[in-house]
mmCIF file of C-alpha atoms in Angstrom:
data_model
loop_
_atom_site.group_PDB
_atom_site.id
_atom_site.type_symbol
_atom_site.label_atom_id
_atom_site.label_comp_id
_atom_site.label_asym_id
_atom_site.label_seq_id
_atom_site.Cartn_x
_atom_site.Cartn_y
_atom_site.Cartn_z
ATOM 1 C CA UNK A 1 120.354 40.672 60.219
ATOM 2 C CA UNK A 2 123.628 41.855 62.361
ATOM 3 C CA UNK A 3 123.565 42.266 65.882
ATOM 4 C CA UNK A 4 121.371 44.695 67.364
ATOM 5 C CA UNK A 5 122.755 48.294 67.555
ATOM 6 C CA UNK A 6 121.929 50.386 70.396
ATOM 7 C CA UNK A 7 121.727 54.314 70.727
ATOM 8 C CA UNK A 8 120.513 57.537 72.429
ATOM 9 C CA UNK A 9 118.883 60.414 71.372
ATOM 10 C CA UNK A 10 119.446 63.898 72.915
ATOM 11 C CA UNK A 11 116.466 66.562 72.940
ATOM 12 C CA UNK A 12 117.790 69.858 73.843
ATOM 13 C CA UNK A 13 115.414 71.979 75.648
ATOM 14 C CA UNK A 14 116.835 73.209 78.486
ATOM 15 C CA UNK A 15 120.494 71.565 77.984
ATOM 16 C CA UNK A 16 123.327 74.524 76.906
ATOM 17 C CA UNK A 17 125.684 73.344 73.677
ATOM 18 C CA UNK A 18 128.475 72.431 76.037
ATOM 19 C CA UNK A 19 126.231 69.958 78.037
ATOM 20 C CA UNK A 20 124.839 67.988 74.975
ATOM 21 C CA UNK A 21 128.406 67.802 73.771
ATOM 22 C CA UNK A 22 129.135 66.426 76.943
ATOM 23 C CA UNK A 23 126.392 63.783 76.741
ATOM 24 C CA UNK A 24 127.778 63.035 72.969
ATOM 25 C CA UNK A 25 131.314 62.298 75.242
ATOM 26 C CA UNK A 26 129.465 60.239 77.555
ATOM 27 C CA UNK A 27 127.403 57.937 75.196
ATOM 28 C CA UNK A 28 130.718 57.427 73.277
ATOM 29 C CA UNK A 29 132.593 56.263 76.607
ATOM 30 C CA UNK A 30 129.679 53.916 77.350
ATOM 31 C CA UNK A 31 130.566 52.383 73.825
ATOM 32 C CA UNK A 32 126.743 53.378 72.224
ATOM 33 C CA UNK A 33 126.773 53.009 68.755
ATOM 34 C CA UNK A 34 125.247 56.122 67.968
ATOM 35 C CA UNK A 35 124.201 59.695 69.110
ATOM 36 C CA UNK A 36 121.249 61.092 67.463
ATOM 37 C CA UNK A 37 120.041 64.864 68.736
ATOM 38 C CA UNK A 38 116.119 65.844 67.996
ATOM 39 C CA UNK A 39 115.414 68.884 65.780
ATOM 40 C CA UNK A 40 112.648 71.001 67.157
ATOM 41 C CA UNK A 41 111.406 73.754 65.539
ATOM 42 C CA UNK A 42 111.866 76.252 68.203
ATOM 43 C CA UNK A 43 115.697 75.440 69.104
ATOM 44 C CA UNK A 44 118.880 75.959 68.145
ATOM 45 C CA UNK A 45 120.462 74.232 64.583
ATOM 46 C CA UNK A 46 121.222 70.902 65.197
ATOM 47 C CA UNK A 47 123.191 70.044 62.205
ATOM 48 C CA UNK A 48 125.905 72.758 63.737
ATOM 49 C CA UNK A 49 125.606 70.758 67.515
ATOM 50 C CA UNK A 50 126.437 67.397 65.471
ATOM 51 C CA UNK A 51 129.714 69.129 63.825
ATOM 52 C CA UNK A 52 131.080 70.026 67.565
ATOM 53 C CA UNK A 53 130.135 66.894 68.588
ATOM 54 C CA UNK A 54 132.365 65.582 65.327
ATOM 55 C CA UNK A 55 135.795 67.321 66.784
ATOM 56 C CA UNK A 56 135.256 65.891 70.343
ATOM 57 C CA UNK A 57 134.544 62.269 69.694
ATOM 58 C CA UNK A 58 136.603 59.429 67.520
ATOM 59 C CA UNK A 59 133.690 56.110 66.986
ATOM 60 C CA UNK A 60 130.051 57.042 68.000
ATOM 61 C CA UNK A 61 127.644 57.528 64.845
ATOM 62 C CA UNK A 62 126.192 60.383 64.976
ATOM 63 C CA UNK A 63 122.136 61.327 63.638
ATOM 64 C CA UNK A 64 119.985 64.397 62.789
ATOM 65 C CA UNK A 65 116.921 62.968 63.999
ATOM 66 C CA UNK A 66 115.271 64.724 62.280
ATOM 67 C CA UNK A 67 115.664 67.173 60.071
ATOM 68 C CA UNK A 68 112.841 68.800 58.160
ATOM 69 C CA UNK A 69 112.931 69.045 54.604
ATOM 70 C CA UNK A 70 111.589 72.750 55.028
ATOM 71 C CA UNK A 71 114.463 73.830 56.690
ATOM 72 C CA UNK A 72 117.200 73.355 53.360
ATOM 73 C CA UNK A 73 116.546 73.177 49.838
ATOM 74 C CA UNK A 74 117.836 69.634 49.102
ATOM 75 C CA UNK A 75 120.802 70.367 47.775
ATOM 76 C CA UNK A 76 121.891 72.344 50.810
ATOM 77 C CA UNK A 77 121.065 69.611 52.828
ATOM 78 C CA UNK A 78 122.871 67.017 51.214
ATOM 79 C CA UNK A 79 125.562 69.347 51.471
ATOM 80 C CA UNK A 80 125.408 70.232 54.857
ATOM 81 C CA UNK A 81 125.241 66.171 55.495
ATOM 82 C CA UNK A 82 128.347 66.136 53.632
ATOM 83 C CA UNK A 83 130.190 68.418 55.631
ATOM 84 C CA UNK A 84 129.385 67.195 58.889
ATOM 85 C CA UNK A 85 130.542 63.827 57.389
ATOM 86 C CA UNK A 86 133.581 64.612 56.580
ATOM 87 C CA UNK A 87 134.356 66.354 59.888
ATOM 88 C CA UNK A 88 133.634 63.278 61.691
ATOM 89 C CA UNK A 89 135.521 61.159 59.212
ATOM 90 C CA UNK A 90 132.589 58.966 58.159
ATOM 91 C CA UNK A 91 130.380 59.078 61.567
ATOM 92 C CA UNK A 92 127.384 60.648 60.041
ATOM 93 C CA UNK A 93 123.610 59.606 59.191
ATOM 94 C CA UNK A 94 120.836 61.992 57.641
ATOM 95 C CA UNK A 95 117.434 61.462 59.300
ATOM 96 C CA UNK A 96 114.351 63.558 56.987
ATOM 97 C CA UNK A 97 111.263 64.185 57.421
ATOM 98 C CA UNK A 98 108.306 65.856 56.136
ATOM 99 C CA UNK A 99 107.831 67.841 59.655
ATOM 100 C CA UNK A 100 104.391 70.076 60.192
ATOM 101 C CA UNK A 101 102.945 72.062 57.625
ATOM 102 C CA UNK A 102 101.930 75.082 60.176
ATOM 103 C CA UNK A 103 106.187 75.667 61.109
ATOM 104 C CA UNK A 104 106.786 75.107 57.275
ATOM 105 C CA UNK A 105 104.507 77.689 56.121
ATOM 106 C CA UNK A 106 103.728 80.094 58.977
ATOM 107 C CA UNK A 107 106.553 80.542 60.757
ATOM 108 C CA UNK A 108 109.609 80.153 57.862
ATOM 109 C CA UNK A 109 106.902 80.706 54.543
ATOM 110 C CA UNK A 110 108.231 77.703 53.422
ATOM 111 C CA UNK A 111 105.158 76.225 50.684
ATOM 112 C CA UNK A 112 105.011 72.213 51.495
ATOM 113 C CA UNK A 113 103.961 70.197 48.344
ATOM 114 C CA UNK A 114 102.013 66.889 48.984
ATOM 115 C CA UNK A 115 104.065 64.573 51.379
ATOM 116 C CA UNK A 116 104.609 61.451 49.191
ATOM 117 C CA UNK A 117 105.360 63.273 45.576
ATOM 118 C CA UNK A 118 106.941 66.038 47.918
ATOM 119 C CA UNK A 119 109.392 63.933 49.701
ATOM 120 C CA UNK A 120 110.407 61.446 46.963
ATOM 121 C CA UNK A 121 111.445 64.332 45.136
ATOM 122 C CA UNK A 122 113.555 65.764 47.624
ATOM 123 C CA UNK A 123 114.657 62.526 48.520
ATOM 124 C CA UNK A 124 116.222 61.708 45.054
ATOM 125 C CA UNK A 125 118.473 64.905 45.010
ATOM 126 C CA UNK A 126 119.838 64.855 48.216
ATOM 127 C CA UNK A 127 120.563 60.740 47.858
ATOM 128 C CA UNK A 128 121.964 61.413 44.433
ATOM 129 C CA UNK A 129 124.416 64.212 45.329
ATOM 130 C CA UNK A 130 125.429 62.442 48.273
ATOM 131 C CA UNK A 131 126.117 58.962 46.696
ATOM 132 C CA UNK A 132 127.460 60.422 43.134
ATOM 133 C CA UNK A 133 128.266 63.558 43.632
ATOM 134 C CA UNK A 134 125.971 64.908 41.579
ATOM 135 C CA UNK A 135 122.293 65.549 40.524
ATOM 136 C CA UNK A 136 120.275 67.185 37.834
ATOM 137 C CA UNK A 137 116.987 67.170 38.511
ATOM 138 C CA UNK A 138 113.987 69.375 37.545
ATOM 139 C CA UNK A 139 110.790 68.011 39.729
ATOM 140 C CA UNK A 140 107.199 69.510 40.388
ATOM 141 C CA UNK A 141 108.190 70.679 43.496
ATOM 142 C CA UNK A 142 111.757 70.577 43.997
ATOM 143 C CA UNK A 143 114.708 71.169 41.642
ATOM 144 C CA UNK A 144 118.554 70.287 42.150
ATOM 145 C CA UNK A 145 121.106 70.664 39.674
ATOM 146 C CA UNK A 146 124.750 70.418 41.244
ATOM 147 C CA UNK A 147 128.036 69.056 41.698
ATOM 148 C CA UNK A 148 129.971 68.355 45.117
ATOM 149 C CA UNK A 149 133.283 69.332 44.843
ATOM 150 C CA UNK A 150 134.807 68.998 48.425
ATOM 151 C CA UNK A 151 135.579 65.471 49.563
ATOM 152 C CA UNK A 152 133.440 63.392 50.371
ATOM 153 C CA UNK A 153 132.107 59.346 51.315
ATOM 154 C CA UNK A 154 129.604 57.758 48.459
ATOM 155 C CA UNK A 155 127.870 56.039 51.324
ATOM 156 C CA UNK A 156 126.429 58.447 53.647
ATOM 157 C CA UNK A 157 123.058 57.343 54.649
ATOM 158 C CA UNK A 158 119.738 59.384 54.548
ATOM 159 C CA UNK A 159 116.858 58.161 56.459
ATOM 160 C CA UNK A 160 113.654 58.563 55.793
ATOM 161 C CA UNK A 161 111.364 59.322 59.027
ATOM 162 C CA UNK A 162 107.995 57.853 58.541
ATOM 163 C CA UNK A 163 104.806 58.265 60.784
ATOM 164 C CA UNK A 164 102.792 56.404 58.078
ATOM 165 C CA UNK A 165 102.833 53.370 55.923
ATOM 166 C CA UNK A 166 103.001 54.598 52.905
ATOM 167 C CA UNK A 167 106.134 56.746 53.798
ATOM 168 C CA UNK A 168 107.339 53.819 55.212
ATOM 169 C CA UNK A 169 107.015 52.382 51.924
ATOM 170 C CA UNK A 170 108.521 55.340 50.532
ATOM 171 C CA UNK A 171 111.539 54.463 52.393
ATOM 172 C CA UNK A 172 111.696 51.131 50.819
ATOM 173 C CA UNK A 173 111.920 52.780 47.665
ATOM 174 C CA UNK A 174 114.384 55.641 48.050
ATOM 175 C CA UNK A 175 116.267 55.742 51.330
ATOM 176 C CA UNK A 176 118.986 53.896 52.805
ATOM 177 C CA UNK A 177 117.009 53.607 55.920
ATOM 178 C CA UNK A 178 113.775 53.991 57.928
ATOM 179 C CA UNK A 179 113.597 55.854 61.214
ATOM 180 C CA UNK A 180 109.843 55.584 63.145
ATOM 181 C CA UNK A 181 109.681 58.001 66.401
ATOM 182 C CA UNK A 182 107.750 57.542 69.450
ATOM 183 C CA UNK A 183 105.338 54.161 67.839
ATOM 184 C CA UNK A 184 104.447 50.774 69.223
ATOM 185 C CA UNK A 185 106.274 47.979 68.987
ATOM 186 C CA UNK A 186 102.824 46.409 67.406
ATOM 187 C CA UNK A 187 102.724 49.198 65.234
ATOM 188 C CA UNK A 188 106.732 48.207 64.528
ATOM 189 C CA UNK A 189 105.829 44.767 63.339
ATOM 190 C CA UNK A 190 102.070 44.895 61.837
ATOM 191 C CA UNK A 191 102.125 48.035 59.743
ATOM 192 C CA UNK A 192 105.685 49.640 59.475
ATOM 193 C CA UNK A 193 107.874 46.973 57.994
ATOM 194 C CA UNK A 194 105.278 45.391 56.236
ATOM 195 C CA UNK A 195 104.649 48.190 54.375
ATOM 196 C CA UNK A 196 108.459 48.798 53.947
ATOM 197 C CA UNK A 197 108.889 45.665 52.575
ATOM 198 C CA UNK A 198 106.548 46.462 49.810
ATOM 199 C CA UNK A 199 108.756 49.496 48.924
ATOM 200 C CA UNK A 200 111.812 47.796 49.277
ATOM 201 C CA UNK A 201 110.596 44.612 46.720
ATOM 202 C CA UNK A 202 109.286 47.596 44.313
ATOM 203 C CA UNK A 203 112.599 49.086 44.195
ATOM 204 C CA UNK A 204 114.458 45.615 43.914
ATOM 205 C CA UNK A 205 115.860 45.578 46.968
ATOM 206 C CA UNK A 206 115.929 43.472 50.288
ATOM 207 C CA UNK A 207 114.955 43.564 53.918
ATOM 208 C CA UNK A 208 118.320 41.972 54.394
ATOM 209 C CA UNK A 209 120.749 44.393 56.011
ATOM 210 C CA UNK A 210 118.023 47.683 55.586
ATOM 211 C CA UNK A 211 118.504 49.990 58.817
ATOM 212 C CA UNK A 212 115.449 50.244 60.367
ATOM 213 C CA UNK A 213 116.086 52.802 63.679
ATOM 214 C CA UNK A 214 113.269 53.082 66.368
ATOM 215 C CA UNK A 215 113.572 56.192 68.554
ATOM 216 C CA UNK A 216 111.645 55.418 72.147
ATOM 217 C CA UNK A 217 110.961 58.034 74.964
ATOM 218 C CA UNK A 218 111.759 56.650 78.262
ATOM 219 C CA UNK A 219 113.922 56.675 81.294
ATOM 220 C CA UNK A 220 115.695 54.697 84.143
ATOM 221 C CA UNK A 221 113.498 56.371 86.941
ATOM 222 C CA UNK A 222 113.597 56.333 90.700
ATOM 223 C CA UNK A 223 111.012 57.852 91.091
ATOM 224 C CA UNK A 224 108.463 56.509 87.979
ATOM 225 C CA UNK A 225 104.614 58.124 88.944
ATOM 226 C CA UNK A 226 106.329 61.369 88.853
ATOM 227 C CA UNK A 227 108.464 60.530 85.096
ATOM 228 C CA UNK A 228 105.320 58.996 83.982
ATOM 229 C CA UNK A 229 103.154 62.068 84.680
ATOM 230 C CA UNK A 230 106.196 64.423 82.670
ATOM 231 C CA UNK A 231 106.137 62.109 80.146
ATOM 232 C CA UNK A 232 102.676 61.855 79.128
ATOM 233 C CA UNK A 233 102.476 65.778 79.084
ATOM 234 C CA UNK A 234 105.341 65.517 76.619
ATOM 235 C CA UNK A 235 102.860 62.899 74.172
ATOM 236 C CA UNK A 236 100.470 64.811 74.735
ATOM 237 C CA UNK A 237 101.733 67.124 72.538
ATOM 238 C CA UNK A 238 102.434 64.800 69.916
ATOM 239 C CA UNK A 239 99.032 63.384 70.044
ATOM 240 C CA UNK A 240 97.053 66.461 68.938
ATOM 241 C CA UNK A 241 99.043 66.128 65.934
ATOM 242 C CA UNK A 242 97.395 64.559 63.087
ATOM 243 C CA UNK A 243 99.892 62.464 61.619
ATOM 244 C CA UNK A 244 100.649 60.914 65.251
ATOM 245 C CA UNK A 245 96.915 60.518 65.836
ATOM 246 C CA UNK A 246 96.913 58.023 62.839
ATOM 247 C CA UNK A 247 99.609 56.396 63.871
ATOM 248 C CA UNK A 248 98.390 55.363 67.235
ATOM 249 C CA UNK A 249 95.066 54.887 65.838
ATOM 250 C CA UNK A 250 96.459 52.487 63.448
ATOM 251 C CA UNK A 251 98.198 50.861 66.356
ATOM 252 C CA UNK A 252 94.931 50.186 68.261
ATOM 253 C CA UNK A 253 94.804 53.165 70.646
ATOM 254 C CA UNK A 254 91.981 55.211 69.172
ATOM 255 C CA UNK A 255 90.393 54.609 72.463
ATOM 256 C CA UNK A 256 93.246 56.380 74.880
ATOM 257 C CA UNK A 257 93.360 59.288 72.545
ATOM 258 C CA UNK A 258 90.698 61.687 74.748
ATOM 259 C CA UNK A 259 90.307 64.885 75.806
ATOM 260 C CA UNK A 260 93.759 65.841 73.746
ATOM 261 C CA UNK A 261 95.557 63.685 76.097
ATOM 262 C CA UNK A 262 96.792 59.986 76.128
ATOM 263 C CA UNK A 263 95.910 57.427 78.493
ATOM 264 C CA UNK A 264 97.639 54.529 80.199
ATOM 265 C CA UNK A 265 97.962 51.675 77.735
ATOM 266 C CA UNK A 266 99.093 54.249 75.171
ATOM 267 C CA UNK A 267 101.473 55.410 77.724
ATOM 268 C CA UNK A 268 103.210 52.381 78.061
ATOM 269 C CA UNK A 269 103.108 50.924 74.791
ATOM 270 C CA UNK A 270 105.158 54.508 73.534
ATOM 271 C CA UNK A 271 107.756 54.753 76.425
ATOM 272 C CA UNK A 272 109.315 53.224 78.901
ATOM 273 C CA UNK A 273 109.709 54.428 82.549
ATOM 274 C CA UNK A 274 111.498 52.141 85.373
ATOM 275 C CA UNK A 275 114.094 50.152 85.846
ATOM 276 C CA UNK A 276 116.511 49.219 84.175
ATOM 277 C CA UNK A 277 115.857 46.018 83.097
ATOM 278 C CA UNK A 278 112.290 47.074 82.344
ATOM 279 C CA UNK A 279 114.115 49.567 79.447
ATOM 280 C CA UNK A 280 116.070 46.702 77.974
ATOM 281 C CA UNK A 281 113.253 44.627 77.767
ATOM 282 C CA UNK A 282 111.654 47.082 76.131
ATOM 283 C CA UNK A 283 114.658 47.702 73.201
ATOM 284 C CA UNK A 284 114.463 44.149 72.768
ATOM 285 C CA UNK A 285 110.876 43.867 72.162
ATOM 286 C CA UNK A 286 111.546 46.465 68.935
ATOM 287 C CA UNK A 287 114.334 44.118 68.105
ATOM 288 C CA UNK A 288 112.216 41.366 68.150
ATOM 289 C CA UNK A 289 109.335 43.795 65.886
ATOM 290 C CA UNK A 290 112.066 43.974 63.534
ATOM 291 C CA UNK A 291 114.489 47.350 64.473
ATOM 292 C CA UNK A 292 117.803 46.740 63.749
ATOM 293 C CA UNK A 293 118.591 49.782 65.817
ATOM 294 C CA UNK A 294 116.857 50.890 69.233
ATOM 295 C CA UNK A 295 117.155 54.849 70.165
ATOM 296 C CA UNK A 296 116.410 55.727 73.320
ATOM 297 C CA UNK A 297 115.543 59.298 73.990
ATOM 298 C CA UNK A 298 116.089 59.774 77.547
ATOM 299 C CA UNK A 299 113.144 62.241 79.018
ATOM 300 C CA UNK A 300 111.872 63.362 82.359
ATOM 301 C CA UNK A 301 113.901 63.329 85.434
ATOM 302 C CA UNK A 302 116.549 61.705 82.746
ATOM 303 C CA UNK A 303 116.644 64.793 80.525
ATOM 304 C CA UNK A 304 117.041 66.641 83.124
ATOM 305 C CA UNK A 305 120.252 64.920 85.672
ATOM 306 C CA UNK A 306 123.384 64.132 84.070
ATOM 307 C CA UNK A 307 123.678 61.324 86.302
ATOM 308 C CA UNK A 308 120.204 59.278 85.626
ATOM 309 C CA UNK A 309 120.947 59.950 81.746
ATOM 310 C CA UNK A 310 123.835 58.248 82.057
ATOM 311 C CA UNK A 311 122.129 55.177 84.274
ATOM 312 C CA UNK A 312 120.015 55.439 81.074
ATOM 313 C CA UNK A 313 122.454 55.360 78.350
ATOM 314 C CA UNK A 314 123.925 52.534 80.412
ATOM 315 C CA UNK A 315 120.456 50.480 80.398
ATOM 316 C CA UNK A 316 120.335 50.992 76.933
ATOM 317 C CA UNK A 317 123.871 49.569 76.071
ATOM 318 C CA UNK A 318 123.535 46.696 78.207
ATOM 319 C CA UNK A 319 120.224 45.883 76.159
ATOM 320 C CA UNK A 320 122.944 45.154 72.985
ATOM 321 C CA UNK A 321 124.899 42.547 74.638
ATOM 322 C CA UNK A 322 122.178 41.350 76.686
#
């Protein structure tokens, strides 16, 4: 495997357009390799955010991480991935995922098919438009039958965000890369690329070179009893959520999942709040799991001030050469 690439992922609540294209200036001047922002069903488009951050930086990747299947038909998305690619001259990477079935079908009336058969579908049009330029493809649940006819780069990526193994798998099969969100490192090494690896030797292919991205929650703190607190609020949210529920579970932390909260050990092994050198040693304790790319999504007091992001983002770079 390369060297270790480093990143940081931007959530949005409370941050105005011109402040997270700011950030995507900052992470760029820090020399990150990549910018990823976080689609959440109640906020603005991300995919639009990522094409104004295109016009105001030259070298940082930048990643939808994620977006929802629900929210395009596939072919829209691949060509909305295409677009954005081609007004950063090559910078992009597609992060899917399934996303919840309640915003899929309650709030947009979007019907979600089952997640495997569901996603490998949608997965094969939007990887075959964007790599040939064109699909034809009439599946149980989704359908794509197009040419691209705009410029465009055979080698945008599309990864595949998996909370499970089998998606993981999935990944191996289909995508050019895996993306995991807010897991263990354990969990990183014991179930996720095992279970990649099986999907990757089904499809031919090799662990070799295959992008695995881990996103992390966590922040350069001065003040870490107070992050810690915000931050296990913001879990907590996650862990009433099925899908995340098996995930720790499967990690070993069935026991700190109570009372629809999450308790210490589960705390730490997700994020990271303290010093700086405790967040490097963190990123390179997913390298060592097996990430080829560490994504650091700064929260608490470092969502909030511009100025502890950036001792953040600055953590986080110094974890690549380090």
């Amino acid at each position: 495997m390369g060297a270790l690439r480093t990143g940081i992922a931007i959530e949005g609540s409370g941050l105005g357009v011109a402040e997270l294209i700011g950030r995507a200036r900052v992470a760029e001047e820090l020399d990150l390799d990549s910018v990823w922002l976080i689609q959440l069903p109640n906020m603005r488009d991300s995919a639009s955010v990522l094409a104004a951050m295109a016009a105001v930086t030259d070298r940082i990747q930048l990643g939808a991480g994620i977006l929802p299947i629900y929210t395009r038909p596939p072919v829209v998305m691949a060509q909305t991935a295409a677009t954005i690619d081609e007004v950063s001259d090559g910078r992009f990477a597609l992060g899917l995922g399934m996303g919840h079935r309640l915003t899929a079908e309650w709030s947009l009336g979007v019907p979600l098919g089952p997640a495997l058969p569901a996603m490998r579908e949608y997965l094969q049009i939007v990887t075959s438009l964007l790599h040939t330029g064109e699909v034809y493809r009439d599946g149980t649940y989704y359908k794509g039958n197009a040419r691209y006819a705009s410029p465009r780069r055979p080698l945008v990526p599309t990864y595949l965000g998996a909370l499970g193994p089998r998606m993981a798998e999935l990944a191996g099969e289909v995508a050019d890369g895996l993306l995991l969100w807010m897991c263990t490192v354990d969990y990183v090494r014991d179930v996720a690329i095992p279970h990649l690896r099986k999907g990757l030797e089904r499809a031919g292919r090799s662990l070799d070179d295959f992008p695995v991205v881990v996103f992390t929650p966590g922040a350069v703190s001065d003040d870490p009893a107070t992050d810690t607190e915000s931050l296990r609020q913001y879990l907590s949210t996650y862990a009433r959520v099925p899908n995340y529920r098996a995930m720790y579970e499967a990690s070993g932390y069935a026991h700190a999942l109570t009372d629809g909260g999450i308790g210490d050990d589960l705390l730490r092994a997700v994020g990271v709040i303290g010093s700086a050198d405790q967040v490097t040693g963190r990123i390179a304790e997913f390298a060592a799991a097996g990430a080829t790319e560490v994504v650091l999504a700064p929260m608490a007091s470092a969502h909030d001030d511009r100025d502890r992001w950036r001792r953040t983002a600055r953590a986080v770079r110094e974890a690549a050469s380090g």
